[in-house]
mmCIF file of C-alpha atoms and ligand atoms in Angstrom:
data_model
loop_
_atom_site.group_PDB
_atom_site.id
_atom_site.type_symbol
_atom_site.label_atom_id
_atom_site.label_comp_id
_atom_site.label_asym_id
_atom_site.label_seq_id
_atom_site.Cartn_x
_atom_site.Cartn_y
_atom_site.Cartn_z
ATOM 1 C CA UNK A 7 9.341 12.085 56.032
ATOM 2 C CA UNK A 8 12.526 10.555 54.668
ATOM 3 C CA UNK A 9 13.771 12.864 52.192
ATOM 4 C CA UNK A 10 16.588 10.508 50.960
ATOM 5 C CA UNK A 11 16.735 10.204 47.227
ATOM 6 C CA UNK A 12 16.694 6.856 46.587
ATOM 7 C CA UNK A 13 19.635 5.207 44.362
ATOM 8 C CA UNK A 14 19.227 4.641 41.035
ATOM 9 C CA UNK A 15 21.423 0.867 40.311
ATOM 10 C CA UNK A 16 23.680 1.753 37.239
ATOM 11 C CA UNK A 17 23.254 -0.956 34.540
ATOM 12 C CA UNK A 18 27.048 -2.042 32.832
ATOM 13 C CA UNK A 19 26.930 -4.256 30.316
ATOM 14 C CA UNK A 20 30.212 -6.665 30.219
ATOM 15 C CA UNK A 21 31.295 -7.250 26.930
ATOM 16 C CA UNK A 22 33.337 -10.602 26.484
ATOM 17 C CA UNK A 23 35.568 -10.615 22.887
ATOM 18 C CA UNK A 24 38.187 -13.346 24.574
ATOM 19 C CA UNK A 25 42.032 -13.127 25.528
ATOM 20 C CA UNK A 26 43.487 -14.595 28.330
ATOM 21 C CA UNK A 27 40.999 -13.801 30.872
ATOM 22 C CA UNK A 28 38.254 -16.015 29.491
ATOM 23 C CA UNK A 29 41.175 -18.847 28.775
ATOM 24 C CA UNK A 30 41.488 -22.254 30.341
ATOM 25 C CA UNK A 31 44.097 -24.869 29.653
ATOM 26 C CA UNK A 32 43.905 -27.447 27.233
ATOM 27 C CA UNK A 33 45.002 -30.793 27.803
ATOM 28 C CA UNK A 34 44.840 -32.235 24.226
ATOM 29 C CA UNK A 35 46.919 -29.176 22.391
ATOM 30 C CA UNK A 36 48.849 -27.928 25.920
ATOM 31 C CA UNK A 37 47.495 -24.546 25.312
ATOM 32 C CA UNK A 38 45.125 -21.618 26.136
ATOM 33 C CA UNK A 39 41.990 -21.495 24.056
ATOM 34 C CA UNK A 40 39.025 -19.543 25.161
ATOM 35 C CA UNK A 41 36.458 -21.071 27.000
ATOM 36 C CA UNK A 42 32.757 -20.319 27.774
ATOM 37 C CA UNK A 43 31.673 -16.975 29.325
ATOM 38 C CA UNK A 44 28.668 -18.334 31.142
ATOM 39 C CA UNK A 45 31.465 -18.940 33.554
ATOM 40 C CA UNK A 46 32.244 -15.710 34.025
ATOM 41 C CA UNK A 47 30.045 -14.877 37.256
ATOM 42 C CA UNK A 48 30.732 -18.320 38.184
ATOM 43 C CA UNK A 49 34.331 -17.820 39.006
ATOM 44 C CA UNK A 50 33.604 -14.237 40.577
ATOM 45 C CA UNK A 51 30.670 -14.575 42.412
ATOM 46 C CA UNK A 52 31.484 -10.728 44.234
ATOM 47 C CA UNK A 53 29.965 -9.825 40.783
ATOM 48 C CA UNK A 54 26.773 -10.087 42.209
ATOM 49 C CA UNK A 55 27.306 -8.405 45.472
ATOM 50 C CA UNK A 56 28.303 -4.932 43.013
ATOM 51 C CA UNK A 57 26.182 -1.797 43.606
ATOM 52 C CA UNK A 58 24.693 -1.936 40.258
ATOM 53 C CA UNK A 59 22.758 -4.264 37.625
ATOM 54 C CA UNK A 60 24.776 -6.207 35.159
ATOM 55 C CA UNK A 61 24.279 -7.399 31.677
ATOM 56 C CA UNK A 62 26.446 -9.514 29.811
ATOM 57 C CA UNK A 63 27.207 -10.091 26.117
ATOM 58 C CA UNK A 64 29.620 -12.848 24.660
ATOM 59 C CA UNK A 65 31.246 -12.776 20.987
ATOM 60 C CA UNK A 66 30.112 -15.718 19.741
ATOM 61 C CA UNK A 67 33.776 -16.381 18.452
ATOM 62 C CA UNK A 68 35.628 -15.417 21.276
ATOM 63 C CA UNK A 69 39.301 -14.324 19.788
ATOM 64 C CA UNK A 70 42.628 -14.233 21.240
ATOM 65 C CA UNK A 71 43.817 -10.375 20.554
ATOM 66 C CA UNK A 72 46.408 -11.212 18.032
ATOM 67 C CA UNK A 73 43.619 -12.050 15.604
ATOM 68 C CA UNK A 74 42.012 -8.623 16.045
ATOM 69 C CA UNK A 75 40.862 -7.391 12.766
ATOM 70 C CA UNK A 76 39.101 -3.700 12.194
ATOM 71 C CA UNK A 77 35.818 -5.780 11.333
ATOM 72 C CA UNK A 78 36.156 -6.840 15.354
ATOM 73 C CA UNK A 79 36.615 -3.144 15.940
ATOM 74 C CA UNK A 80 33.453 -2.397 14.205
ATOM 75 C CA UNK A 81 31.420 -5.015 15.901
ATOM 76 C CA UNK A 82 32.520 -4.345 19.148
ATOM 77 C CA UNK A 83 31.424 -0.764 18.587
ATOM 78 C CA UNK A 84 27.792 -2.295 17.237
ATOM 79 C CA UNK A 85 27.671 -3.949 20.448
ATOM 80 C CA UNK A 86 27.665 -0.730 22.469
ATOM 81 C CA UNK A 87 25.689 1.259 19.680
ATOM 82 C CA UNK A 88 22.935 -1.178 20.261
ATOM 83 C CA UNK A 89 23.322 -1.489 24.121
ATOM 84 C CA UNK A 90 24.051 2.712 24.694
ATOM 85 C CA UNK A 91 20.515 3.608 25.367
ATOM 86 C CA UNK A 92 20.080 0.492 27.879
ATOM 87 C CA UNK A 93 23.161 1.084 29.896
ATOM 88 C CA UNK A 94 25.409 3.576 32.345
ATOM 89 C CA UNK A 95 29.040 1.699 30.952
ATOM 90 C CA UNK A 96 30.627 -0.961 29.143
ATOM 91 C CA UNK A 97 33.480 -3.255 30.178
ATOM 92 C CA UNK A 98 35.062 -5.183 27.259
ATOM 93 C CA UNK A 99 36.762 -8.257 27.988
ATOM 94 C CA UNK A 100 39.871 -8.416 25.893
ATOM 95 C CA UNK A 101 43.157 -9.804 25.414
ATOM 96 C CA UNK A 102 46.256 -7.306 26.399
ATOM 97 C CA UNK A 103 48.277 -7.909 23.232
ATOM 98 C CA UNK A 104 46.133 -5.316 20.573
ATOM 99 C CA UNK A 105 44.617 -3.911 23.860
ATOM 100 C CA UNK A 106 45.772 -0.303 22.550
ATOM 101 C CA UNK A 107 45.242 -1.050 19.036
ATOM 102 C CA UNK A 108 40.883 -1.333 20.091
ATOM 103 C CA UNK A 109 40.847 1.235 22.674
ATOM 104 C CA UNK A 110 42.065 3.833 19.957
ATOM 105 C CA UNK A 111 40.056 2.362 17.092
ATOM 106 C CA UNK A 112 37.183 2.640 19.282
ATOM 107 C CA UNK A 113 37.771 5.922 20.224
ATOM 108 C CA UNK A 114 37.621 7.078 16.321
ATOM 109 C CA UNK A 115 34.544 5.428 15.594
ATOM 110 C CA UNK A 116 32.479 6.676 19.145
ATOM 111 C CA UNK A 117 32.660 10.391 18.214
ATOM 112 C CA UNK A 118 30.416 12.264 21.403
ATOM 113 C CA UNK A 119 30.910 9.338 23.605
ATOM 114 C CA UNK A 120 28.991 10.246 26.594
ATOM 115 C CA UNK A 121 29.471 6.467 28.722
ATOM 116 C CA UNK A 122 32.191 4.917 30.682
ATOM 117 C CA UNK A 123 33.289 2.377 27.824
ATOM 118 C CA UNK A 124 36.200 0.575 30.006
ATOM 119 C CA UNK A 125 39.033 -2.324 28.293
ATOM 120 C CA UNK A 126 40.464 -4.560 30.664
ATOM 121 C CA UNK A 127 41.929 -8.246 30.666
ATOM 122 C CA UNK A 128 44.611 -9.990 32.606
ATOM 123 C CA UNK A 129 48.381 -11.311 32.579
ATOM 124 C CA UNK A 130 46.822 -14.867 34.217
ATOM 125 C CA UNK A 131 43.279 -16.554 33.512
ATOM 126 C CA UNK A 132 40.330 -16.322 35.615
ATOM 127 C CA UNK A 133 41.259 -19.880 36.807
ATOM 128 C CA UNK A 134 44.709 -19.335 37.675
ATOM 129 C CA UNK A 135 45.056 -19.353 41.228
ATOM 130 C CA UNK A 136 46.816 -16.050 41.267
ATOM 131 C CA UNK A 137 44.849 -14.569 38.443
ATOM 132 C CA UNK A 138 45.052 -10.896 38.440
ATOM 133 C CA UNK A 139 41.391 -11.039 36.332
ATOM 134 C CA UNK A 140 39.414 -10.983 39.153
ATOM 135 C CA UNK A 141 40.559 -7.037 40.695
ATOM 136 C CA UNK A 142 41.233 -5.607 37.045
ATOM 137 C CA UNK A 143 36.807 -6.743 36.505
ATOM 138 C CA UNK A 144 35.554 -5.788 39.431
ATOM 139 C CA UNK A 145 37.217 -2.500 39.653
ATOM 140 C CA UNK A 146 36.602 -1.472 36.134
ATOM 141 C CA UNK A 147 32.732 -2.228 36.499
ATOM 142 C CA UNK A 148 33.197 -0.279 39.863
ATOM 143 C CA UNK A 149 34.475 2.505 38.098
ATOM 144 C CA UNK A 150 32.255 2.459 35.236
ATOM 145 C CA UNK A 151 29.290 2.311 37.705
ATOM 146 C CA UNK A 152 31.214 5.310 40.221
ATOM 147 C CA UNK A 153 29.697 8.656 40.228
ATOM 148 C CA UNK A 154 32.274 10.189 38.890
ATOM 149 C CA UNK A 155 31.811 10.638 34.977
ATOM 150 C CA UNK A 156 34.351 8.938 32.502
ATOM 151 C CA UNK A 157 32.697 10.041 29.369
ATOM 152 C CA UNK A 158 35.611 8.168 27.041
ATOM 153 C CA UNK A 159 36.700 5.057 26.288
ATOM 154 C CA UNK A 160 39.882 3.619 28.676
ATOM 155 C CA UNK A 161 41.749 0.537 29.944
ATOM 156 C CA UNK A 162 42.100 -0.595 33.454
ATOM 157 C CA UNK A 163 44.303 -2.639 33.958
ATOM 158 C CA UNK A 164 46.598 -3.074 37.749
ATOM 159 C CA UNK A 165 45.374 -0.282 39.614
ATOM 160 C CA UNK A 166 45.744 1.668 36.991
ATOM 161 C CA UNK A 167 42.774 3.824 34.707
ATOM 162 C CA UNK A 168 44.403 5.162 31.461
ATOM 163 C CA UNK A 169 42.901 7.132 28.286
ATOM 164 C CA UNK A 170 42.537 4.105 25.671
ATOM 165 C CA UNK A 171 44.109 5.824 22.670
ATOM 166 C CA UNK A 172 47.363 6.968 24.562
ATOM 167 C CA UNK A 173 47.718 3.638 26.274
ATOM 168 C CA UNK A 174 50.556 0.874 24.922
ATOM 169 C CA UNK A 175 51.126 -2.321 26.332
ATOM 170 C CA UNK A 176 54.676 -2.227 27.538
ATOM 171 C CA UNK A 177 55.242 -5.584 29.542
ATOM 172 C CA UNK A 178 54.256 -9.374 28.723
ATOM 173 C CA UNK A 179 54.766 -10.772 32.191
ATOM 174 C CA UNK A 180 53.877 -7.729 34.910
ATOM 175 C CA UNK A 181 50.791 -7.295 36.392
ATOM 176 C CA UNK A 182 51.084 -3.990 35.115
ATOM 177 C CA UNK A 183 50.921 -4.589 31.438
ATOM 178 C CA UNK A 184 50.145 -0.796 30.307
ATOM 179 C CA UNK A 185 51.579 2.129 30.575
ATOM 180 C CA UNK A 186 50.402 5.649 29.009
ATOM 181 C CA UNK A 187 53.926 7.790 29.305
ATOM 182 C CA UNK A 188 52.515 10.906 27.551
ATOM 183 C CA UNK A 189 49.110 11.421 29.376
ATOM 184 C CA UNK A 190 48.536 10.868 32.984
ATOM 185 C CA UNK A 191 46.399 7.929 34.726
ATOM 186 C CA UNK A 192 42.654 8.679 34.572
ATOM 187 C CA UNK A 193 42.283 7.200 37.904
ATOM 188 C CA UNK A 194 44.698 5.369 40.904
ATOM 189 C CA UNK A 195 42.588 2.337 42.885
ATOM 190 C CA UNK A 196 44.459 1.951 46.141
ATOM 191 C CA UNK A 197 42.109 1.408 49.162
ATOM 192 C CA UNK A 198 39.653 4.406 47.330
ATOM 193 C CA UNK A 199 39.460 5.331 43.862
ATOM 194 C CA UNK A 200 41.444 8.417 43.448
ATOM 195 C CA UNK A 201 40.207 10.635 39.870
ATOM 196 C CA UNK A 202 41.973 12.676 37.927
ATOM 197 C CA UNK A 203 38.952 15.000 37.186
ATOM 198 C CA UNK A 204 41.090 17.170 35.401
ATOM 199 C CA UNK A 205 42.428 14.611 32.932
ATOM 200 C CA UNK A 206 39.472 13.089 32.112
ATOM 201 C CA UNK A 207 37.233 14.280 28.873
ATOM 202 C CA UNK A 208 34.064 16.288 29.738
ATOM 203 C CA UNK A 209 30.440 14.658 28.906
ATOM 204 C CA UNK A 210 30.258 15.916 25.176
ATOM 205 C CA UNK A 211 26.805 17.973 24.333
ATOM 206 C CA UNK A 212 25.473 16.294 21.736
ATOM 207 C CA UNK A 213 24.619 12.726 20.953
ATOM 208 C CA UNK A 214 26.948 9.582 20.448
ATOM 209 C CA UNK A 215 27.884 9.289 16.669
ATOM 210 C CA UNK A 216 29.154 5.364 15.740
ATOM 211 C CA UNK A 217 31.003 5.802 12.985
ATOM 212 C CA UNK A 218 32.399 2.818 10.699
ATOM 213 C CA UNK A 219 35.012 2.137 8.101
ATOM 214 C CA UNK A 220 38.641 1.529 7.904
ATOM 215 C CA UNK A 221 40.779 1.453 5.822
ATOM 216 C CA UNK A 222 43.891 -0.882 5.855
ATOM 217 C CA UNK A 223 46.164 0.688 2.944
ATOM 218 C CA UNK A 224 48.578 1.887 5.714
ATOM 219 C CA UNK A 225 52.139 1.000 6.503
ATOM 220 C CA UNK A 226 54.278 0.947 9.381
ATOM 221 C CA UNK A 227 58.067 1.383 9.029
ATOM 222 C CA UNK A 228 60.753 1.573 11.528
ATOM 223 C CA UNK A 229 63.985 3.225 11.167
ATOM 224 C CA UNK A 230 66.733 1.443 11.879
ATOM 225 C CA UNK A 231 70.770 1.917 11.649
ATOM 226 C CA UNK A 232 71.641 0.277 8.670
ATOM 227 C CA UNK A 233 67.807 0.022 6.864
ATOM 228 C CA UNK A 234 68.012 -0.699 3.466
ATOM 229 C CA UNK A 235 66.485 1.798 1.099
ATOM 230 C CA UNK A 236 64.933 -0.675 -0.892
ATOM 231 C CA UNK A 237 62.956 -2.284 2.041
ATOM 232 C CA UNK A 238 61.780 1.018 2.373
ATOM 233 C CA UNK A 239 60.850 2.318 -1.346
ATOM 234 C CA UNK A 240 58.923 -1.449 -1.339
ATOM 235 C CA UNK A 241 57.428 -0.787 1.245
ATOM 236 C CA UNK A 242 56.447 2.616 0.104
ATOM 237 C CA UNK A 243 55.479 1.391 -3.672
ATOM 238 C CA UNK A 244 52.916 -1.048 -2.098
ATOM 239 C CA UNK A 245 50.102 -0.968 -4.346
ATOM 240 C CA UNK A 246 47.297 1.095 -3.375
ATOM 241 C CA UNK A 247 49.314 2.217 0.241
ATOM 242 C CA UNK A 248 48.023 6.025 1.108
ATOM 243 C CA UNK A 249 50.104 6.304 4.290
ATOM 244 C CA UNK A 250 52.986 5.248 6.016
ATOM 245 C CA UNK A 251 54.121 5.550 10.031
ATOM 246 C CA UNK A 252 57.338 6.416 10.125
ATOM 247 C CA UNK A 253 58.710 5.206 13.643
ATOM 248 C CA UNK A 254 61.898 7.367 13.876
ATOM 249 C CA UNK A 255 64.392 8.313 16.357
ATOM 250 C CA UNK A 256 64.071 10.246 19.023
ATOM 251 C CA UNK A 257 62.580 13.424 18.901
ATOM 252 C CA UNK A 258 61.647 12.159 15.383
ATOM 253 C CA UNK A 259 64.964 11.774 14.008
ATOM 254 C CA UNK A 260 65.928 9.315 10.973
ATOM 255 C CA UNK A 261 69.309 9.648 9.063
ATOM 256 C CA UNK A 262 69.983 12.785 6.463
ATOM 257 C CA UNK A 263 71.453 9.876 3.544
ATOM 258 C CA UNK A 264 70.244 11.667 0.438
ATOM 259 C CA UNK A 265 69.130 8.014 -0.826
ATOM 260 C CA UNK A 266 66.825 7.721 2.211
ATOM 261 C CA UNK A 267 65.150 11.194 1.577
ATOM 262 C CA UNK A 268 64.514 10.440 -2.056
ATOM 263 C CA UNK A 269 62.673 7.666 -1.108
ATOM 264 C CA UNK A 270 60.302 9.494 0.961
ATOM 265 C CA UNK A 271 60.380 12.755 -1.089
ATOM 266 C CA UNK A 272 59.133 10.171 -4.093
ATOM 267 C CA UNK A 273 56.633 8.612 -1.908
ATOM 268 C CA UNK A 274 55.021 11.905 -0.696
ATOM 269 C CA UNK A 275 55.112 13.174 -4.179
ATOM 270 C CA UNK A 276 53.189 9.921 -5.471
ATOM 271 C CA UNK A 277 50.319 11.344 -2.953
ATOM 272 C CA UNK A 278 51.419 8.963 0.030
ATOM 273 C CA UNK A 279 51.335 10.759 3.221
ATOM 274 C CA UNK A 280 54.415 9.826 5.628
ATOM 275 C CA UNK A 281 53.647 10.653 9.386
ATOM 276 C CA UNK A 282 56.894 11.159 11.856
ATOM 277 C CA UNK A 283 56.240 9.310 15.280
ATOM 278 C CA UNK A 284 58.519 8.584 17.671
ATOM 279 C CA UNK A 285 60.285 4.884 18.622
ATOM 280 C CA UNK A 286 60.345 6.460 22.659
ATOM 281 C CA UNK A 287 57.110 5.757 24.476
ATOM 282 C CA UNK A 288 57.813 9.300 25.807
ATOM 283 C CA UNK A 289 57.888 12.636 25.056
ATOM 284 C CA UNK A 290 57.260 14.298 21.712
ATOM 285 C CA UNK A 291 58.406 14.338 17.958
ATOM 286 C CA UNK A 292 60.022 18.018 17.441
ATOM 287 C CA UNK A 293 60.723 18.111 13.936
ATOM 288 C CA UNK A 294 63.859 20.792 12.999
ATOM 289 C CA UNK A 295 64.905 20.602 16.245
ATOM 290 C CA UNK A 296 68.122 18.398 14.619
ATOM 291 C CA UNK A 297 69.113 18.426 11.295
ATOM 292 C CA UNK A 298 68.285 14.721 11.391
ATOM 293 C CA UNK A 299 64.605 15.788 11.606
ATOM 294 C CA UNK A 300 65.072 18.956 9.436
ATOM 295 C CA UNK A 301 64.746 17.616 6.354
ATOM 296 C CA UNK A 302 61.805 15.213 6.703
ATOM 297 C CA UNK A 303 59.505 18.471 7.487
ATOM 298 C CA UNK A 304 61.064 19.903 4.465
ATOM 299 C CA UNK A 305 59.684 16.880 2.062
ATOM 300 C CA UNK A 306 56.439 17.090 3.884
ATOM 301 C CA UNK A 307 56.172 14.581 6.414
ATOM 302 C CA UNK A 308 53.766 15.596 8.900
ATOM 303 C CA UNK A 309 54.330 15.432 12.523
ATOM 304 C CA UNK A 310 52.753 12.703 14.889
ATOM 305 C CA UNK A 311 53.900 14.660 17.630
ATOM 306 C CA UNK A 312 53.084 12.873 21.132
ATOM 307 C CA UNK A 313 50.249 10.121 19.218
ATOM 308 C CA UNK A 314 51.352 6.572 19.698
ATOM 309 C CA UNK A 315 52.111 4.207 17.149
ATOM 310 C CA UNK A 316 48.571 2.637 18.172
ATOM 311 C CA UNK A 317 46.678 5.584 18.155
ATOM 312 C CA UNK A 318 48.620 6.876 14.327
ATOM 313 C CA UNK A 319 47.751 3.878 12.774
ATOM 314 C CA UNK A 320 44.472 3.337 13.748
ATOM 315 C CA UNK A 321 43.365 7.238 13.428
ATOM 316 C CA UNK A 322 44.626 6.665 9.553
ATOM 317 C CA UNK A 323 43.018 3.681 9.128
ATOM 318 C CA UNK A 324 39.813 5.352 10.653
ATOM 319 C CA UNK A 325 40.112 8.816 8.369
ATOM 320 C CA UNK A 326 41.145 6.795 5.119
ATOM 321 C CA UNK A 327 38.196 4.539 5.934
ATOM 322 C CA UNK A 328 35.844 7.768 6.388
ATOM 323 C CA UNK A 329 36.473 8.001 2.579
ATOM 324 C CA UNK A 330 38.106 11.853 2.853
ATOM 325 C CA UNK A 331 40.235 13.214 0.455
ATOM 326 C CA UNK A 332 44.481 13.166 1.483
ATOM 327 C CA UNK A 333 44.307 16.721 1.814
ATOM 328 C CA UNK A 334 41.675 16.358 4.619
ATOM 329 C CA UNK A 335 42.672 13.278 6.070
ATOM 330 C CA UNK A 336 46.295 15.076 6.946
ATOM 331 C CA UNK A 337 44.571 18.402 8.237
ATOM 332 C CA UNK A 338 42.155 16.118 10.578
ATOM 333 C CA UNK A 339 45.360 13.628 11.588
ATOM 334 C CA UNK A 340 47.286 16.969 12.445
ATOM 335 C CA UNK A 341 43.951 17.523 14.702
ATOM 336 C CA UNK A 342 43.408 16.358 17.866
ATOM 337 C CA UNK A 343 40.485 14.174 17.674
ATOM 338 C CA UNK A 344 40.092 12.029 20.651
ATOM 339 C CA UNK A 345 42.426 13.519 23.236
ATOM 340 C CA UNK A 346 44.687 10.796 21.516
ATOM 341 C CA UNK A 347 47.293 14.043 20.961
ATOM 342 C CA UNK A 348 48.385 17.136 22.669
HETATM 343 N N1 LIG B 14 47.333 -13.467 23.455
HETATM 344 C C1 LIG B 14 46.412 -12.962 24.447
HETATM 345 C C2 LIG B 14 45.500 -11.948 23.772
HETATM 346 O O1 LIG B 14 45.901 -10.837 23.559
HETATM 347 C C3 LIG B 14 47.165 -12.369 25.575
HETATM 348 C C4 LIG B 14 46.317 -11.737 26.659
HETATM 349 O O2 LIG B 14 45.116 -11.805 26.705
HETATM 350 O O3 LIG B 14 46.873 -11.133 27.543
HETATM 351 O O4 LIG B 14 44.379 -12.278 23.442
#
């Protein structure tokens, strides 16, 4: 008697928003506009020779990335609300500029996340000849349908498997567009797939909660030598603003100019909460660990301590949005939510 189990065929549903890897050329306008997704399995036929069943789902306005909005966020997370019962993983076709900006929005609103839910695009379009499209899909929908368990949502991108919400796209013309310098790769594809199975989040124990809401009364200001203290207090006296990213120096350094602090002591004691991340891709904001950082703990901005840019602004668009109350919103940002901080 053959005592084999027999192999149950994963089902991954490909999710296709736009970006360059669904763009052709246009003759009329000389540039890339998105074209239709039926094509898809046309131009890689080794879809269909994958060890699993796929489904496919097209935006009907397929959007280059810069035009990502938090309303795109929230469909996209519809999409695999409605689809999480039906399928083993998601891949989401999507441009590499705001790549970082979805993959940590995304990551807010799927709280218990149990399913591969994978981001990947390309440098060159599916038609160029040496399109880098074709590996980053059919490695990410190998992944997703692997037996290995990748219970969060990622992007793949050159050989590459990295936590979404620690992710940043560094490079506009390399293959490998992304980089994650505070958290290691997820997973390495050489000639196998090689897991980091200590890295990667554990299958959560209870069910898969979509949240939704953001909200965009957030601002992002970086430090520079020589930034004008008006720019900032405007910035800062926006009406309705509730938080600011500070992108410092550093180890989260910005300078001790009693003008600049008086700014941000004003804006903190208005209500608006001021978070300290760093301008380096690496390492961690330390604050007191220079004078030059000293004094921004001592008017009460809070730490972003290893969080990307990415991942700080989206995780306060996502608590503001969630409708708490500043007090909670900075106890739950000082949290780490998503594995999106150490
Ligand atoms: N502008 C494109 C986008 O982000 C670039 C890309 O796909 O790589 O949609």
């Amino acid at each position: 008697m053959n005592r084999k189990k027999k192999q149950v065929r994963k089902k991954i549903l490909i999710i296709y928003t736009g970006g360059t890897i669904g763009m052709i050329h246009q003759a009329r306008t000389h540039t890339l506009v998105p074209f239709d997704f039926r094509e898809v399995s046309r131009q890689i036929p080794e879809l269909h020779h994958l060890n699993c069943n796929l489904g496919y789902h097209a935006f009907v306005h397929p959007i280059d990335s810069a035009n990502a909005q938090p309303s795109f966020w929230e469909e996209l997370s519809q999409v695999v609300r409605k689809n999480y019962r039906r399928y083993d993983g998601f891949i989401v076709l999507h441009g590499t500029d705001t790549m970082a900006y979805t993959a940590s929005a995304l990551s807010f609103l799927l709280e218990n996340n149990g399913k591969p839910v994978i981001l990947t695009g390309s440098q060159l379009p599916l038609g160029a000849i040496r399109t880098d499209a074709k590996r980053n899909l059919i490695t990410s929908v190998q992944i997703a349908a692997g037996d290995i368990p990748v219970p969060e949502v990622c992007i793949y991108f050159n050989n590459r498997l990295f936590r979404g919400n620690r992710s940043e796209k560094y490079t506009s013309s390399k293959f490998e567009a992304f980089e994650s310098y505070n958290y290691p790769p997820l997973a390495e594809a050489g000639t196998h797939i090689l897991f980091n199975k200590d890295a990667l989040m554990k299958k959560p124990g209870t069910p898969l909660k979509v949240h939704s809401g953001f909200d965009t009364n957030i601002a992002l200001i970086k430090i520079f030598p020589g930034i004008h203290r008006d720019v900032i207090d405007i910035t800062l006296r926006t009406p309705n603003l509730k938080a600011a990213v500070l992108e410092t120096f550093g180890s989260g350094n910005a300078p001790t100019d009693k003008a600049f602090i008086s700014v941000l002591d004003q804006a903190i004691q208005r209500g608006i909460l001021l978070i300290n991340v760093s301008q380096c891709s690496g390492g961690t904001v330390e604050q007191g660990k220079y004078e030059t950082s000293y004094h921004l703990a001592k008017a009460g901005v809070i730490s972003g301590r290893d969080i990307t840019t990415e991942a700080a602004l989206t995780k306060l668009m996502f608590l503001f949005g969630q409708k708490y109350a500043p007090e909670k919103v900075r106890k739950l940002f000082e949290k780490n939510l998503r594995g999106e901080m150490n």
